């Protein structure tokens, strides 16, 4: 990055040290600014932190756990994070999806192997993802970029555009086997959209493509290793993270040339509303949050006793059965209800990373989608779903920690009502996120850099990267 042309040292601060806040801080520090990060919590990382949430010696990822877009992030990939302790671990397969017949669909990382294992749908799967898998290094910067933009690779993006607006249901209709349809439903359900909704298919593709291009790795030691590597690298650039330093008002931050806020619109209104124009405040008030999650972390006596042994090949397991069942679960959540048989996303990192639990013991991380800020207790339903495909699971539990949406929000204020993606990601909020201005606000020196800006949720740091570049351009 070019040093900022300036006759005096410019100062920047970042509110919040999630992956986007740290990415923004690094871009600013690389440009030669003096950067300080203020973090409300006692440890940096936001939803990329690892803690002993159950018993001593059991290390759980409080938020994110599996990083297709972290490993595939154009910005993170440009940083020497391995030098600062980051090590990606790939389970033999990225993903398993158990079914009621006691088998599981396994998504293999190698595309040819995946096509072979998907049998009758192998060719259709390959047609859907191959151009983007083969051109990931051109595709990722385009798709992790704000819209509208003039694509640098028009044919590739035009091809993606052909599917981008389709629902998961429409794309899944290309598959002949119920097994492949179920697999695609689980991928698309990461979007929190109904599976018959526009763009839900694109999200399914955006989960499938990196599975082949870069894998779905976990960091050795957990999410904290990624955060710690980002903080260590930032420190080499002169940046500093102040923890246990909540910012209640931007007025407290004087003397900075730019302020980047790794917060969502509601928080920006609370801490800096008086610095913003009435029109911009109204736009932020119209920003919509997405559904919430109900999450459970487990300390386990032994590995999860899957009926389908192939589930033990993947760090991530999608639990929800058929396409129709997953679609019903997501439709219930979108209409303000909860499903009796919810779609559950589960990670079992200790199978592949022994540092997560005492010798011979294990950890698991699982959540299901519920309406925003719901107070419903989904523990029984969530565990019944795991038991369905792993009878005896409950007998392996040594301890559990349950997170309602409110409990998640107390450990990271950005998780408003349990929304893990920084705001609903429908077509409108995909293009205008959180407003037409994207990262810029109505105040010249204040920028948003959280997952409430493009390209949205996930640990990739690209919101912070783009926000910081816009802020630098403004300074220059
Ligand atoms: C349960 C869960 C599971 C997830 N699973 C995955 C996954 O497997 N893979 C994936 O890629 N993504 C996953 N995500 C999403 C991903 O973690 C987020 O999209 C990502 O962390 C967003 O980064 P961010 O920097 O925008 O915000 P955050 O990570 O939320 O960080 C925001 C930070 O700002 C701080 N802050 C807020 N307000 C203030 C203030 N006023 N003063 C000071 N500090 C403040 C917060 O304390 C927090 O540290 C998951 C999220 C959750 C919660």
Coordinates of C-alpha atoms and ligand atoms in Angstrom, one line a residue:
X1 CA 0.0 0.0 0.0
X2 CA 1.3 3.5 -0.9
X3 CA 2.2 5.6 2.1
X4 CA -0.2 8.5 2.6
X5 CA 1.3 11.7 1.3
X6 CA 1.2 14.0 4.2
X7 CA 3.5 16.5 6.0
X8 CA 2.2 15.4 9.4
X9 CA 1.4 12.1 10.9
X10 CA -2.3 11.4 10.4
X11 CA -4.3 9.7 13.2
X12 CA -7.1 7.3 12.8
X13 CA -9.2 5.3 15.3
X14 CA -11.4 2.3 14.9
X15 CA -14.3 1.5 17.2
X16 CA -14.6 -2.3 17.6
X17 CA -12.0 -5.0 17.0
X18 CA -14.0 -7.6 15.1
X19 CA -12.3 -9.0 11.9
X20 CA -13.6 -6.0 10.0
X21 CA -12.3 -3.5 12.5
X22 CA -8.9 -5.1 12.6
X23 CA -8.8 -5.3 8.7
X24 CA -9.6 -1.5 8.6
X25 CA -7.0 -0.8 11.2
X26 CA -4.3 -2.7 9.2
X27 CA -5.1 -0.9 5.9
X28 CA -4.9 2.4 7.6
X29 CA -1.6 1.5 9.4
X30 CA -0.1 0.1 6.2
X31 CA -0.8 3.6 4.7
X32 CA 1.3 5.2 7.4
X33 CA -1.4 6.4 9.8
X34 CA -1.1 6.2 13.5
X35 CA -4.0 3.8 14.4
X36 CA -5.7 3.1 17.7
X37 CA -8.5 0.5 18.1
X38 CA -11.0 0.7 21.0
X39 CA -12.7 -2.5 21.9
X40 CA -15.5 -2.8 24.5
X41 CA -14.8 -6.4 25.5
X42 CA -11.8 -7.6 27.5
X43 CA -10.4 -9.5 24.5
X44 CA -10.3 -8.4 20.9
X45 CA -12.0 -10.3 18.0
X46 CA -15.8 -9.7 18.3
X47 CA -17.4 -12.8 16.8
X48 CA -13.9 -14.3 16.1
X49 CA -12.9 -15.2 19.6
X50 CA -12.2 -18.4 21.5
X51 CA -13.0 -18.9 25.2
X52 CA -13.3 -21.5 27.9
X53 CA -17.1 -21.3 27.8
X54 CA -17.9 -24.6 29.6
X55 CA -15.1 -26.4 31.6
X56 CA -11.4 -25.6 32.1
X57 CA -9.4 -26.8 29.1
X58 CA -12.3 -26.8 26.7
X59 CA -11.7 -23.9 24.1
X60 CA -14.9 -22.9 22.3
X61 CA -15.4 -20.4 19.5
X62 CA -17.9 -17.9 20.9
X63 CA -19.0 -16.8 17.3
X64 CA -17.5 -17.9 14.0
X65 CA -15.7 -21.2 13.7
X66 CA -15.2 -22.2 10.1
X67 CA -13.6 -20.0 7.5
X68 CA -14.2 -20.5 3.8
X69 CA -14.2 -16.8 3.2
X70 CA -11.4 -16.2 5.8
X71 CA -9.0 -18.5 4.0
X72 CA -10.3 -17.2 0.6
X73 CA -10.3 -13.5 1.5
X74 CA -8.3 -11.5 -0.9
X75 CA -7.2 -9.1 1.9
X76 CA -6.4 -11.7 4.6
X77 CA -4.5 -13.7 2.0
X78 CA -2.3 -10.7 1.3
X79 CA -1.1 -10.5 5.0
X80 CA 1.7 -12.6 6.5
X81 CA -0.7 -14.1 9.1
X82 CA 1.0 -17.5 9.2
X83 CA 4.1 -15.7 10.6
X84 CA 2.0 -14.5 13.5
X85 CA 0.6 -18.0 14.4
X86 CA -2.3 -18.6 12.1
X87 CA -2.5 -22.2 10.8
X88 CA -5.4 -23.4 8.8
X89 CA -6.5 -27.0 9.4
X90 CA -8.5 -28.7 6.7
X91 CA -10.7 -31.7 7.7
X92 CA -10.6 -34.4 5.1
X93 CA -13.9 -33.1 3.7
X94 CA -15.3 -29.6 4.1
X95 CA -18.9 -30.7 4.9
X96 CA -21.1 -33.6 5.8
X97 CA -24.9 -33.8 5.7
X98 CA -26.5 -36.8 7.4
X99 CA -29.8 -38.3 6.2
X100 CA -32.4 -40.4 7.8
X101 CA -31.3 -43.6 6.0
X102 CA -28.2 -43.6 8.2
X103 CA -25.9 -42.4 5.4
X104 CA -24.5 -38.9 4.8
X105 CA -23.8 -36.8 1.7
X106 CA -20.2 -35.6 1.9
X107 CA -19.0 -32.6 0.0
X108 CA -15.5 -33.5 -1.1
X109 CA -13.0 -30.6 -1.5
X110 CA -11.6 -31.8 -4.8
X111 CA -14.2 -31.0 -7.5
X112 CA -13.7 -34.2 -9.5
X113 CA -14.0 -36.3 -6.3
X114 CA -17.2 -34.3 -5.4
X115 CA -18.7 -34.9 -8.8
X116 CA -17.9 -38.6 -8.5
X117 CA -19.5 -38.9 -5.1
X118 CA -22.6 -36.9 -6.1
X119 CA -23.3 -39.6 -8.8
X120 CA -26.2 -38.6 -11.1
X121 CA -25.8 -35.0 -10.2
X122 CA -22.0 -34.8 -10.6
X123 CA -22.2 -33.1 -13.9
X124 CA -24.8 -30.6 -12.9
X125 CA -22.8 -29.7 -9.7
X126 CA -19.6 -29.3 -11.8
X127 CA -21.5 -27.0 -14.3
X128 CA -22.8 -24.9 -11.4
X129 CA -19.5 -24.2 -9.6
X130 CA -16.5 -25.0 -11.9
X131 CA -16.0 -21.7 -13.6
X132 CA -15.8 -19.9 -10.3
X133 CA -13.8 -22.5 -8.5
X134 CA -11.2 -22.4 -11.3
X135 CA -11.1 -18.6 -11.3
X136 CA -11.4 -18.0 -7.5
X137 CA -8.6 -15.5 -7.4
X138 CA -10.5 -13.3 -10.0
X139 CA -14.0 -14.2 -8.7
X140 CA -13.4 -13.5 -4.9
X141 CA -12.4 -9.8 -5.2
X142 CA -15.4 -9.2 -7.5
X143 CA -18.0 -10.9 -5.4
X144 CA -16.6 -9.5 -2.1
X145 CA -17.0 -6.0 -3.4
X146 CA -19.8 -3.4 -3.2
X147 CA -22.4 -3.3 -5.9
X148 CA -22.9 -1.8 -8.4
X149 CA -19.4 -2.0 -9.8
X150 CA -17.9 -2.4 -13.2
X151 CA -16.6 -5.9 -13.2
X152 CA -13.0 -6.6 -14.1
X153 CA -14.0 -10.0 -15.3
X154 CA -17.3 -9.4 -17.0
X155 CA -17.8 -12.8 -18.5
X156 CA -17.2 -14.5 -15.1
X157 CA -19.6 -12.1 -13.3
X158 CA -22.2 -12.3 -16.1
X159 CA -22.1 -16.1 -15.7
X160 CA -22.6 -15.7 -11.9
X161 CA -25.3 -13.1 -12.5
X162 CA -27.3 -15.7 -14.4
X163 CA -27.7 -17.7 -11.2
X164 CA -27.4 -14.9 -8.6
X165 CA -31.0 -13.9 -8.5
X166 CA -32.4 -17.4 -8.5
X167 CA -33.8 -19.1 -5.4
X168 CA -32.2 -22.2 -3.9
X169 CA -35.4 -24.0 -4.9
X170 CA -34.9 -23.2 -8.6
X171 CA -31.2 -24.2 -8.5
X172 CA -31.9 -27.4 -6.6
X173 CA -34.5 -28.4 -9.2
X174 CA -31.4 -29.0 -11.5
X175 CA -30.4 -32.0 -9.3
X176 CA -32.0 -35.4 -9.8
X177 CA -31.1 -36.9 -6.4
X178 CA -32.8 -35.9 -3.1
X179 CA -29.3 -36.2 -1.5
X180 CA -27.8 -33.4 -3.7
X181 CA -31.0 -31.3 -3.2
X182 CA -30.6 -31.7 0.6
X183 CA -26.9 -30.8 0.4
X184 CA -27.7 -27.6 -1.5
X185 CA -30.5 -26.6 0.9
X186 CA -28.0 -26.7 3.8
X187 CA -25.6 -24.5 1.9
X188 CA -28.2 -22.0 0.9
X189 CA -29.7 -21.9 4.4
X190 CA -26.5 -20.0 5.5
X191 CA -28.3 -17.0 3.9
X192 CA -31.1 -16.9 6.6
X193 CA -33.4 -16.4 3.5
X194 CA -36.4 -18.6 2.7
X195 CA -35.2 -21.1 0.2
X196 CA -37.8 -20.0 -2.4
X197 CA -36.5 -16.4 -2.1
X198 CA -34.5 -14.5 -4.7
X199 CA -30.7 -14.7 -4.0
X200 CA -30.9 -17.7 -1.7
X201 CA -29.5 -19.8 -4.5
X202 CA -26.5 -17.4 -4.9
X203 CA -25.7 -17.9 -1.2
X204 CA -25.7 -21.6 -1.7
X205 CA -23.2 -21.2 -4.5
X206 CA -21.1 -18.8 -2.4
X207 CA -20.7 -21.5 0.2
X208 CA -20.1 -24.3 -2.3
X209 CA -17.6 -22.5 -4.5
X210 CA -15.0 -21.9 -1.8
X211 CA -15.5 -25.4 -0.4
X212 CA -13.7 -26.5 -3.6
X213 CA -11.5 -23.5 -4.2
X214 CA -10.0 -22.9 -0.8
X215 CA -11.7 -25.4 1.6
X216 CA -13.7 -24.8 4.8
X217 CA -10.8 -24.7 7.2
X218 CA -10.6 -24.0 10.9
X219 CA -7.7 -22.2 12.6
X220 CA -5.5 -24.3 14.9
X221 CA -6.5 -23.1 18.4
X222 CA -9.7 -21.6 17.3
X223 CA -11.0 -18.3 16.0
X224 CA -8.8 -16.4 18.4
X225 CA -5.7 -17.5 16.5
X226 CA -6.9 -15.5 13.5
X227 CA -7.7 -12.5 15.6
X228 CA -4.4 -12.7 17.5
X229 CA -2.5 -12.9 14.2
X230 CA -4.3 -9.8 12.9
X231 CA -3.5 -7.9 16.2
X232 CA 0.1 -9.0 16.2
X233 CA 0.6 -7.9 12.6
X234 CA -1.2 -4.6 13.4
X235 CA 1.2 -4.1 16.3
X236 CA 4.2 -4.4 13.9
X237 CA 2.7 -1.5 11.9
X238 CA 2.5 0.6 15.1
X239 CA -1.2 0.1 15.7
X240 CA -2.6 -0.5 19.2
X241 CA -5.7 -2.2 20.4
X242 CA -7.2 -0.9 23.7
X243 CA -9.5 -3.6 25.2
X244 CA -12.2 -3.0 27.9
X245 CA -12.6 0.4 26.2
X246 CA -16.3 0.8 25.2
X247 CA -17.0 4.0 23.2
X248 CA -20.3 5.5 24.4
X249 CA -20.0 8.6 22.3
X250 CA -17.9 9.5 19.3
X251 CA -17.5 12.9 21.0
X252 CA -14.9 11.2 23.3
X253 CA -12.7 10.6 20.2
X254 CA -11.1 13.9 19.5
X255 CA -7.9 14.5 17.6
X256 CA -8.4 11.8 15.0
X257 CA -8.5 12.6 11.3
X258 CA -10.8 9.7 10.6
X259 CA -13.0 7.4 12.8
X260 CA -14.0 4.0 11.4
X261 CA -16.8 2.2 13.2
X262 CA -17.0 -1.5 13.3
X263 CA -20.6 -1.3 14.6
X264 CA -24.0 -1.7 13.1
X265 CA -26.3 1.2 12.2
X266 CA -28.3 1.1 15.5
X267 CA -25.1 1.5 17.5
X268 CA -23.7 4.2 15.2
X269 CA -27.0 6.2 15.9
X270 CA -26.5 5.7 19.6
X271 CA -22.8 6.7 19.8
X272 CA -22.6 9.3 17.0
X273 CA -26.2 10.3 16.0
X274 CA -25.6 14.0 16.8
X275 CA -22.7 14.0 14.3
X276 CA -25.0 12.7 11.5
X277 CA -27.5 14.6 9.2
X278 CA -31.2 14.0 9.8
X279 CA -31.6 12.4 6.4
X280 CA -28.8 9.9 7.0
X281 CA -30.1 9.1 10.5
X282 CA -33.5 8.3 9.0
X283 CA -31.9 6.0 6.4
X284 CA -30.0 4.2 9.2
X285 CA -33.2 3.9 11.2
X286 CA -34.7 2.0 8.2
X287 CA -31.9 -0.6 8.2
X288 CA -33.4 -4.0 9.0
X289 CA -31.7 -6.7 11.1
X290 CA -31.8 -10.3 10.2
X291 CA -33.0 -13.3 12.2
X292 CA -31.2 -14.4 15.3
X293 CA -29.5 -17.6 16.3
X294 CA -29.8 -19.9 19.3
X295 CA -26.4 -21.3 20.0
X296 CA -25.0 -24.1 22.3
X297 CA -21.4 -25.0 23.0
X298 CA -20.6 -28.5 24.3
X299 CA -17.8 -30.1 26.2
X300 CA -18.0 -33.8 25.3
X301 CA -16.7 -37.0 26.9
X302 CA -16.1 -38.5 23.4
X303 CA -16.7 -37.8 19.7
X304 CA -20.2 -37.4 18.5
X305 CA -21.6 -40.9 17.8
X306 CA -22.8 -40.3 14.2
X307 CA -24.9 -43.1 12.6
X308 CA -23.1 -42.3 9.4
X309 CA -19.4 -42.7 10.2
X310 CA -18.5 -40.4 7.2
X311 CA -19.7 -37.4 9.3
X312 CA -16.5 -37.7 11.2
X313 CA -14.5 -36.7 8.1
X314 CA -15.9 -33.1 8.1
X315 CA -15.4 -30.2 10.6
X316 CA -18.8 -28.9 9.6
X317 CA -22.0 -30.9 9.7
X318 CA -25.4 -29.7 8.4
X319 CA -28.3 -31.2 10.3
X320 CA -31.8 -30.9 8.9
X321 CA -32.5 -33.8 6.6
X322 CA -34.2 -33.2 3.3
X323 CA -34.5 -30.1 1.1
X324 CA -38.2 -29.7 2.1
X325 CA -37.5 -30.0 5.8
X326 CA -34.7 -27.4 5.7
X327 CA -36.9 -25.1 3.6
X328 CA -39.7 -25.5 6.1
X329 CA -37.4 -24.7 9.0
X330 CA -36.2 -21.5 7.3
X331 CA -39.7 -20.5 6.2
X332 CA -41.0 -20.9 9.8
X333 CA -38.1 -18.7 11.2
X334 CA -38.8 -16.0 8.5
X335 CA -42.4 -15.8 9.4
X336 CA -41.6 -15.2 13.1
X337 CA -42.1 -18.8 14.3
X338 CA -39.7 -21.6 15.2
X339 CA -39.4 -25.0 13.6
X340 CA -40.0 -28.2 15.6
X341 CA -37.1 -29.7 13.6
X342 CA -34.8 -26.8 13.1
X343 CA -31.9 -26.7 10.6
X344 CA -28.8 -27.0 12.8
X345 CA -25.2 -26.0 11.8
X346 CA -22.7 -28.0 13.8
X347 CA -18.9 -27.8 14.0
X348 CA -16.7 -30.5 15.6
X349 CA -13.3 -28.8 15.6
X350 CA -11.6 -31.0 18.2
X351 CA -11.7 -34.0 15.9
X352 CA -9.1 -32.2 13.8
X353 CA -7.4 -29.9 16.4
X354 CA -6.4 -31.6 19.6
X355 CA -5.6 -28.2 21.2
X356 CA -9.4 -27.5 21.7
X357 CA -10.0 -30.0 24.6
X358 CA -8.2 -32.0 27.2
X359 CA -6.7 -35.3 25.8
X360 CA -9.4 -37.7 24.5
X361 CA -12.2 -35.1 25.1
X362 CA -14.1 -33.0 22.5
X363 CA -15.9 -29.8 21.8
X364 CA -18.9 -29.1 19.6
X365 CA -20.6 -25.8 18.5
X366 CA -24.1 -25.8 17.2
X367 CA -26.8 -23.2 16.4
X368 CA -30.1 -22.9 14.7
X369 CA -31.9 -19.9 13.3
X370 CA -34.7 -18.2 15.2
X371 CA -36.6 -14.9 14.8
X372 CA -34.6 -11.8 15.8
X373 CA -34.5 -11.3 19.6
X374 CA -36.6 -14.4 20.2
X375 CA -36.6 -15.7 23.8
X376 CA -37.7 -19.2 22.8
X377 CA -35.6 -22.0 24.3
X378 CA -34.6 -24.3 21.4
X379 CA -32.3 -26.5 23.4
X380 CA -34.6 -29.6 23.3
X381 CA -35.4 -29.2 19.6
X382 CA -31.7 -28.6 18.7
X383 CA -30.5 -31.6 20.7
X384 CA -33.3 -33.8 19.3
X385 CA -32.0 -33.0 15.8
X386 CA -28.5 -34.0 16.7
X387 CA -29.7 -37.2 18.4
X388 CA -31.7 -38.1 15.3
X389 CA -28.5 -38.5 13.4
X390 CA -26.2 -39.4 16.3
X391 CA -28.1 -41.5 18.9
X392 CA -26.5 -41.3 22.3
X393 CA -25.2 -37.8 21.7
X394 CA -26.7 -36.6 25.0
X395 CA -24.8 -39.2 26.9
X396 CA -21.5 -37.7 25.7
X397 CA -22.2 -34.3 27.1
X398 CA -20.0 -33.2 30.0
X399 CA -21.2 -29.6 30.1
X400 CA -23.0 -27.1 27.8
X401 CA -23.3 -23.3 27.5
X402 CA -26.5 -22.0 26.0
X403 CA -26.5 -18.6 24.2
X404 CA -29.9 -16.9 23.5
X405 CA -29.8 -13.9 21.2
X406 CA -29.7 -11.6 24.3
X407 CA -26.8 -13.6 25.7
X408 CA -24.8 -13.3 22.5
X409 CA -25.4 -9.6 22.4
X410 CA -23.9 -9.1 25.9
X411 CA -20.6 -10.5 24.6
X412 CA -20.7 -8.6 21.3
X413 CA -23.0 -5.6 20.9
X414 CA -23.0 -6.0 17.1
X415 CA -25.0 -9.2 17.4
X416 CA -28.3 -7.2 17.6
X417 CA -31.1 -9.6 18.5
X418 CA -28.8 -12.5 17.8
X419 CA -28.3 -11.4 14.2
X420 CA -24.9 -12.9 13.3
X421 CA -24.6 -11.2 9.8
X422 CA -24.8 -7.5 10.7
X423 CA -28.2 -7.1 9.1
X424 CA -30.7 -8.8 6.8
X425 CA -29.1 -9.7 3.4
X426 CA -32.0 -9.4 1.0
X427 CA -31.6 -7.9 -2.5
X428 CA -32.1 -4.3 -1.3
X429 CA -29.7 -4.5 1.7
X430 CA -27.2 -6.4 -0.5
X431 CA -26.9 -3.5 -2.9
X432 CA -27.5 -0.5 -0.5
X433 CA -25.8 -1.7 2.7
X434 CA -26.6 0.0 5.0
X435 CA -27.4 3.0 2.7
X436 CA -26.4 4.1 -0.8
X437 CA -23.3 5.6 0.6
X438 CA -22.1 2.1 1.8
X439 CA -19.0 2.9 4.1
X440 CA -19.3 6.7 4.0
X441 CA -21.6 8.5 6.4
X442 CA -23.0 12.1 6.3
X443 CA -20.0 13.2 8.4
X444 CA -16.8 13.6 6.4
X445 CA -14.6 11.9 9.1
X446 CA -16.8 9.0 10.2
X447 CA -17.0 5.7 8.3
X448 CA -18.8 2.4 8.9
X449 CA -16.7 -0.7 8.4
X450 CA -18.7 -3.6 10.0
X451 CA -20.6 -6.5 8.4
X452 CA -23.5 -4.0 8.0
X453 CA -21.5 -2.7 4.9
X454 CA -20.7 -4.6 1.7
X455 CA -20.1 -7.5 1.2
X456 CA -21.8 -8.3 4.5
X457 CA -21.5 -11.0 7.1
X458 CA -18.7 -13.6 7.4
X459 CA -15.1 -13.5 8.5
X460 CA -13.3 -12.1 5.5
X461 CA -12.3 -8.6 6.6
X462 CA -13.4 -7.2 3.2
X463 CA -15.9 -4.7 4.8
X464 CA -13.0 -3.2 6.8
X465 CA -10.6 -3.3 3.9
X466 CA -13.0 -1.4 1.5
X467 CA -14.0 1.1 4.2
X468 CA -10.4 2.0 5.1
X469 CA -9.6 2.5 1.4
X470 CA -12.5 4.9 1.0
X471 CA -11.4 6.7 4.2
X472 CA -7.8 7.0 2.9
X473 CA -9.1 8.3 -0.5
X474 CA -11.0 11.0 1.4
X475 CA -7.9 11.9 3.4
X476 CA -5.8 12.1 0.3
Ligands
LIG1 C1 -22.6 -17.7 16.5 C2 -21.9 -17.2 15.3 C3 -21.4 -18.1 14.3 C4 -20.8 -17.6 13.1 N1 -20.2 -18.5 12.3 C5 -19.4 -18.0 11.3 C6 -18.6 -18.9 10.6 O1 -18.5 -20.1 10.9 N2 -17.8 -18.4 9.6 C7 -17.9 -17.1 9.2 O2 -17.2 -16.7 8.3 N3 -18.7 -16.2 9.9 C8 -19.4 -16.6 10.9 N4 -20.1 -15.8 11.7 C9 -20.2 -14.3 11.3 C10 -19.0 -13.5 11.6 O3 -18.5 -13.9 12.8 C11 -19.3 -12.0 11.5 O4 -19.9 -11.7 10.3 C12 -18.0 -11.2 11.7 O5 -17.4 -11.5 12.9 C13 -18.3 -9.7 11.5 O6 -17.2 -9.0 11.8 P1 -17.3 -7.5 12.3 O7 -15.9 -7.0 12.5 O8 -18.2 -6.8 11.4 O9 -18.1 -7.5 13.7 P2 -17.9 -8.3 15.0 O10 -17.1 -9.5 14.8 O11 -19.2 -8.5 15.6 O12 -17.0 -7.3 16.0 C14 -17.6 -6.1 16.4 C15 -16.7 -5.6 17.6 O13 -17.0 -4.3 17.9 C16 -17.1 -4.2 19.3 N5 -17.9 -3.0 19.7 C17 -19.2 -2.9 19.4 N6 -19.6 -1.7 19.8 C18 -18.6 -1.1 20.4 C19 -18.4 0.2 21.1 N7 -19.4 1.1 21.2 N8 -17.1 0.4 21.6 C20 -16.1 -0.4 21.4 N9 -16.3 -1.6 20.8 C21 -17.5 -1.9 20.3 C22 -17.7 -5.5 19.8 O14 -17.4 -5.8 21.1 C23 -17.0 -6.5 18.8 O15 -15.7 -6.9 19.4 C24 -20.7 -16.2 12.9 C25 -21.2 -15.3 13.9 C26 -21.7 -15.8 15.1 C27 -22.2 -14.8 16.1

